[in-house]
Short mmCIF file of C-alpha atoms in Angstrom, two decimals:
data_model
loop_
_atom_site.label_atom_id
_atom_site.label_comp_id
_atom_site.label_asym_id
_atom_site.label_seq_id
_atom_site.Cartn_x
_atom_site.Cartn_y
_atom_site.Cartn_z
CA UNK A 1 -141.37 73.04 22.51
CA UNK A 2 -139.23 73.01 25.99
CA UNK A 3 -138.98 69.33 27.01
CA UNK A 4 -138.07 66.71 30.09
CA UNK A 5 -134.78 65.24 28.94
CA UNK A 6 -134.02 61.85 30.73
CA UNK A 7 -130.55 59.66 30.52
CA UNK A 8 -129.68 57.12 30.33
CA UNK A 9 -132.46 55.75 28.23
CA UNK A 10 -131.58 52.40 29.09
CA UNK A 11 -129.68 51.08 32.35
CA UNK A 12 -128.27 47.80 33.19
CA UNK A 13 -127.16 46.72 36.45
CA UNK A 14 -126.82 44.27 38.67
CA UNK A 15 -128.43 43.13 42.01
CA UNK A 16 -127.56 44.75 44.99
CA UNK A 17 -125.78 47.70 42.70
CA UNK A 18 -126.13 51.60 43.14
CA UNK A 19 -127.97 52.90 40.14
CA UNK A 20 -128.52 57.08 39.39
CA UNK A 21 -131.47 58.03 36.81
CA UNK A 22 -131.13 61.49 35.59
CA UNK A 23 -133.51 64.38 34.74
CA UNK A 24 -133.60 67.77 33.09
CA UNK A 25 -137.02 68.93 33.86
CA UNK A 26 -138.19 72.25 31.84
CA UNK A 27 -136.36 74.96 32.66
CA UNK A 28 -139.50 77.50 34.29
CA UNK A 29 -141.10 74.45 36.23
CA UNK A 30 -141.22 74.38 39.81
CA UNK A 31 -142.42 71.00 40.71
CA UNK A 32 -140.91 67.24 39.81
CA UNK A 33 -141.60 64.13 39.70
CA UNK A 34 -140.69 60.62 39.68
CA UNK A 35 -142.94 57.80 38.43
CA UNK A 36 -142.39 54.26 37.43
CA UNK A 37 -143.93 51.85 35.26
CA UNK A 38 -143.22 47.95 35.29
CA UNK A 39 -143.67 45.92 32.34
CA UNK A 40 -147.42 45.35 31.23
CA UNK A 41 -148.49 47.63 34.33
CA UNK A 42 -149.86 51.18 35.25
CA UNK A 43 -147.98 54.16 35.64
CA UNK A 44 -147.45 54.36 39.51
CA UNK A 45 -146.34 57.89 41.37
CA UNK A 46 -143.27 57.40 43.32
CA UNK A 47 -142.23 60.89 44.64
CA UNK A 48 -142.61 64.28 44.14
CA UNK A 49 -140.44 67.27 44.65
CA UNK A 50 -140.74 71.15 45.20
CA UNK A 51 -138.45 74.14 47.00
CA UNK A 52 -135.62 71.36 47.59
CA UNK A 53 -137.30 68.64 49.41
CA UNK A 54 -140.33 65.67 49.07
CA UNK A 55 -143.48 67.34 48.55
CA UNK A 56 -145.03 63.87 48.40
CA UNK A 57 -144.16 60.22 48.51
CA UNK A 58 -145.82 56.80 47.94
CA UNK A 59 -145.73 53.74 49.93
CA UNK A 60 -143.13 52.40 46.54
CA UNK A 61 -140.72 55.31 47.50
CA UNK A 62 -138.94 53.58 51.12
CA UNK A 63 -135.42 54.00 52.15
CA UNK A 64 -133.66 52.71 49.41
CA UNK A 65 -135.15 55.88 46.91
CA UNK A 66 -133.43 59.11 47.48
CA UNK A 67 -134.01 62.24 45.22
CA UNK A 68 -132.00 65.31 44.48
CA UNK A 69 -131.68 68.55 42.98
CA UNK A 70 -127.81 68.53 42.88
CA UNK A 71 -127.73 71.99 40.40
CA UNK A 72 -129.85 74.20 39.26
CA UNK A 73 -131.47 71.81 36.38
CA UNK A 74 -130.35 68.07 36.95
CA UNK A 75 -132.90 66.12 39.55
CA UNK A 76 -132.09 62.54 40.46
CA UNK A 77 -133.25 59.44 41.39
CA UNK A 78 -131.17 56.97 43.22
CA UNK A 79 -131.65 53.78 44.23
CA UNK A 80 -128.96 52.48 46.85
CA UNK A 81 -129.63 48.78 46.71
CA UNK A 82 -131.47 47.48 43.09
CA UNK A 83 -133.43 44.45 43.16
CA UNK A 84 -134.53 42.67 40.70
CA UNK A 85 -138.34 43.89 41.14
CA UNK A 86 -137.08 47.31 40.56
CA UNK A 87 -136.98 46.77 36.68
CA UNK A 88 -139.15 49.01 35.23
CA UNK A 89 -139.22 52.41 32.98
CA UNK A 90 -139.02 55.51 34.92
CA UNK A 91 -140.46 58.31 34.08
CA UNK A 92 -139.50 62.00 35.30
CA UNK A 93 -141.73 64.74 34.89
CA UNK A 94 -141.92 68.47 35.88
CA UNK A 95 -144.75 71.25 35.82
CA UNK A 96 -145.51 74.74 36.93
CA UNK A 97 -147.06 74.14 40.19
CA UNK A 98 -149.67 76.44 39.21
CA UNK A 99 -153.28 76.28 38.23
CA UNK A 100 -153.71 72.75 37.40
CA UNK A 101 -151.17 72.79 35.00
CA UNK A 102 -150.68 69.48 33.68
CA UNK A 103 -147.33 67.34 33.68
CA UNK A 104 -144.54 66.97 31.22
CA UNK A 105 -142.67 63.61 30.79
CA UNK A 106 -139.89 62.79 30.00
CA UNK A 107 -139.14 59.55 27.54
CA UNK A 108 -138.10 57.80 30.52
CA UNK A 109 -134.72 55.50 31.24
CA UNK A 110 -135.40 51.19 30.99
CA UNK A 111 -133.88 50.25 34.34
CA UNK A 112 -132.72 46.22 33.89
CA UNK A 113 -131.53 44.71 36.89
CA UNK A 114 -130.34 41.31 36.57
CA UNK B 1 -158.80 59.68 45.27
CA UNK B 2 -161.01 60.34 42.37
CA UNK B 3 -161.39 56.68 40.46
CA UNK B 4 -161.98 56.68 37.13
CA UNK B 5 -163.40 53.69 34.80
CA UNK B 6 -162.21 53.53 31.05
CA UNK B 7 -162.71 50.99 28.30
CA UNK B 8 -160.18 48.54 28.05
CA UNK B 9 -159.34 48.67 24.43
CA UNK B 10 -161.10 50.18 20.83
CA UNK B 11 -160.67 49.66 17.49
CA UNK B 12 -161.06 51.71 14.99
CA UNK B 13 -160.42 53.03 10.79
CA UNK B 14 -158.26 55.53 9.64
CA UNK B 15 -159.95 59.03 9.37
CA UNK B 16 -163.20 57.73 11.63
CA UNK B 17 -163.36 60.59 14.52
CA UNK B 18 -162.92 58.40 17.99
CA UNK B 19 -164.44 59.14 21.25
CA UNK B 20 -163.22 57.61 24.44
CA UNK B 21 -165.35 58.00 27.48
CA UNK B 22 -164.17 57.79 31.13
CA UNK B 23 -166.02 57.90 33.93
CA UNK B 24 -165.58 59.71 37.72
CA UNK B 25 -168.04 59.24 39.50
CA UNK B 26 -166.47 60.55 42.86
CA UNK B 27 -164.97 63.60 41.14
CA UNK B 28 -163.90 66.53 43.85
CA UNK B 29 -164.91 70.02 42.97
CA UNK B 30 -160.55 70.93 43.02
CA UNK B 31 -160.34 68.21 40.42
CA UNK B 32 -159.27 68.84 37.17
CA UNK B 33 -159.38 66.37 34.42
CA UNK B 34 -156.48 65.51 32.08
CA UNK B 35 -155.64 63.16 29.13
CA UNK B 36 -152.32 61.62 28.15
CA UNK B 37 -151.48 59.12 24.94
CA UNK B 38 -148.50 56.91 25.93
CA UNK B 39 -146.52 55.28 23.23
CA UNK B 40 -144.65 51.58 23.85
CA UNK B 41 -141.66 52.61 25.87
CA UNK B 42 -142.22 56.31 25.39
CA UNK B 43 -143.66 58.39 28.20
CA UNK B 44 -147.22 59.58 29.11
CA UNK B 45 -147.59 62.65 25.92
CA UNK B 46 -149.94 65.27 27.33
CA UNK B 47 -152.78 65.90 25.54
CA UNK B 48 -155.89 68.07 27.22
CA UNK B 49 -157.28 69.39 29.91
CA UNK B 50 -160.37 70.28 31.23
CA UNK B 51 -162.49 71.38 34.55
CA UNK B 52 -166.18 71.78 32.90
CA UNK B 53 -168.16 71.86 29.36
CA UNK B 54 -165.88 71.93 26.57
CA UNK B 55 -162.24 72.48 25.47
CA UNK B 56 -160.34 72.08 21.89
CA UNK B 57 -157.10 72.35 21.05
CA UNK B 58 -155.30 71.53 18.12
CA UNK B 59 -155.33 67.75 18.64
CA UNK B 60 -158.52 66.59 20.12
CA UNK B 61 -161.77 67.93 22.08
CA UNK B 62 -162.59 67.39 25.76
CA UNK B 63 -166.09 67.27 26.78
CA UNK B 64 -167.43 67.16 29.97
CA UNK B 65 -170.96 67.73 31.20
CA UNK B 66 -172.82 69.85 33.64
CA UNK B 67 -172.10 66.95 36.32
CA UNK B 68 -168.67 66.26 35.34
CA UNK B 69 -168.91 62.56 36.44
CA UNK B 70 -167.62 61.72 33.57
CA UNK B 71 -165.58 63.19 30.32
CA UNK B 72 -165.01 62.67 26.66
CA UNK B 73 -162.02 62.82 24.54
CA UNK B 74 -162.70 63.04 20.97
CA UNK B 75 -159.87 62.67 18.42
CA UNK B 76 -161.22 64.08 14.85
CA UNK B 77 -160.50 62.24 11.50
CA UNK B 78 -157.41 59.39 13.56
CA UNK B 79 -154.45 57.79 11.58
CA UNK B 80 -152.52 54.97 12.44
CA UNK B 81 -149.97 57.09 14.64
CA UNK B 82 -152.86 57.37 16.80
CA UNK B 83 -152.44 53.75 17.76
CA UNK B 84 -151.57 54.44 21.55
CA UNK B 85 -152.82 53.69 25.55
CA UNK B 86 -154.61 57.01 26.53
CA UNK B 87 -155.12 57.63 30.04
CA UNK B 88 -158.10 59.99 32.02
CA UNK B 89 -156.52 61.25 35.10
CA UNK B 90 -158.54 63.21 37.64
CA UNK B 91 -157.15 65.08 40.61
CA UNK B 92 -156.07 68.69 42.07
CA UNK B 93 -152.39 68.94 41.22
CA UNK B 94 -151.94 72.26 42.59
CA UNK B 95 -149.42 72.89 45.06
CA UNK B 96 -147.65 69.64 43.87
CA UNK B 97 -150.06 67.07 45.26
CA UNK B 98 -149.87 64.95 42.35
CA UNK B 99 -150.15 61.82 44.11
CA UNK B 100 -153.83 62.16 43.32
CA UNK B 101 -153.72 62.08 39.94
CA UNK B 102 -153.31 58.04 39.21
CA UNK B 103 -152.99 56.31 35.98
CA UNK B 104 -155.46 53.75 35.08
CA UNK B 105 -155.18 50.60 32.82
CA UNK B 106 -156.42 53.34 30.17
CA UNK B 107 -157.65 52.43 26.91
CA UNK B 108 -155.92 50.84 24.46
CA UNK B 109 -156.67 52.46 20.79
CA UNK B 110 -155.99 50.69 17.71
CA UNK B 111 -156.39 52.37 14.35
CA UNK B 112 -156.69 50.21 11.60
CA UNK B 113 -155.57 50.81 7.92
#
């Protein structure tokens, strides 16, 4: 079964720091996603992304986020500036666009800033 | 946004069928409604989805009535691997507009030996 591949599984960084999560969503999906989940809290919808640009954002998702589709099957999240409150997993997922058709996550990368 | 009100946490045996029930209340006619099982530090797995009366597939049933304020997911005969947070999402997610579908506290499930 096709999945979402996500790496690093675990980052470290420091404050202040540049960090780049990376996603292989499935190959025949149109439509991706970031979402991010902080320790011991609910899984929160950062950004969403279709045709090459933000579909959707959330209030989360301000200047410091930035998402890409550098290739034809990489899509990234950046964050310019970490702070410490942006530890948390995050989770990429992709799906068809069509007809309700549900998402597919990835295992997500552990971002530790310290 | 289509809310939607789980139970916090169940317990329950090995090979005992389990039904969580969520309720939506507010649920749009677009809205679809979808169940994940999350694993500690794995992401949201899916599992079904439904938009009225019943669906099965090789893991679990989805049943939602006529009014479809509210839906449940039945998991037939559980073992311990079951042991997971499941989430009931509701919310039209075509065209990309997934921002409406948000994640709850869901409901933790505990199978015991």
């Amino acid at each position: 079964e096709p999945e979402v591949t996500q790496t690093p599984s675990h980052q470290v960084t420091q404050m202040g720091q540049e960090v780049i999560l990376r996603c292989v969503p499935i190959s025949n999906h149109l439509y991706f996603y970031w979402y991010r989940q902080i320790l011991g809290q609910k899984v929160e919808f950062l950004v969403s992304f279709y045709n090459n640009e933000i579909s959707e954002k959330s209030e989360i998702f301000d200047d410091q986020f930035s998402v890409e589709r550098p290739d034809g099957s990489n899509f990234t999240l950046k964050i310019r500036s970490t702070k410490l409150e942006d530890s948390a997993m995050y989770f990429c997922a992709s799906n068809t666009g069509s007809d309700n058709s549900p998402l597919h996550f990835g295992n997500g990368t552990r971002l530790t800033v310290t | 946004l289509a809310k939607t009100t789980q139970p916090i946490s169940m317990d329950s045996y090995e090979g005992q069928e389990v039904n969580i029930t969520c309720s939506h209340n507010n649920i749009a006619t677009n809205d679809y409604i979808t169940w994940y099982q999350q694993f500690p530090s794995q992401g949201p797995r899916f599992i079904i989805q439904g938009y009225k009366t019943k669906v099965t597939n090789e893991v679990a049933s989805l049943f939602i009535p006529a009014d479809r304020k509210s839906s449940t997911l039945s998991l037939p005969r559980v073992s311990l691997s079951d042991t997971a947070v499941y989430y009931c999402l509701v919310g039209d997610i075509s065209s990309g507009s997934a921002r409406q579908l948000t994640f709850g506290s869901g409901t933790q499930l505990t199978v015991l030996p």
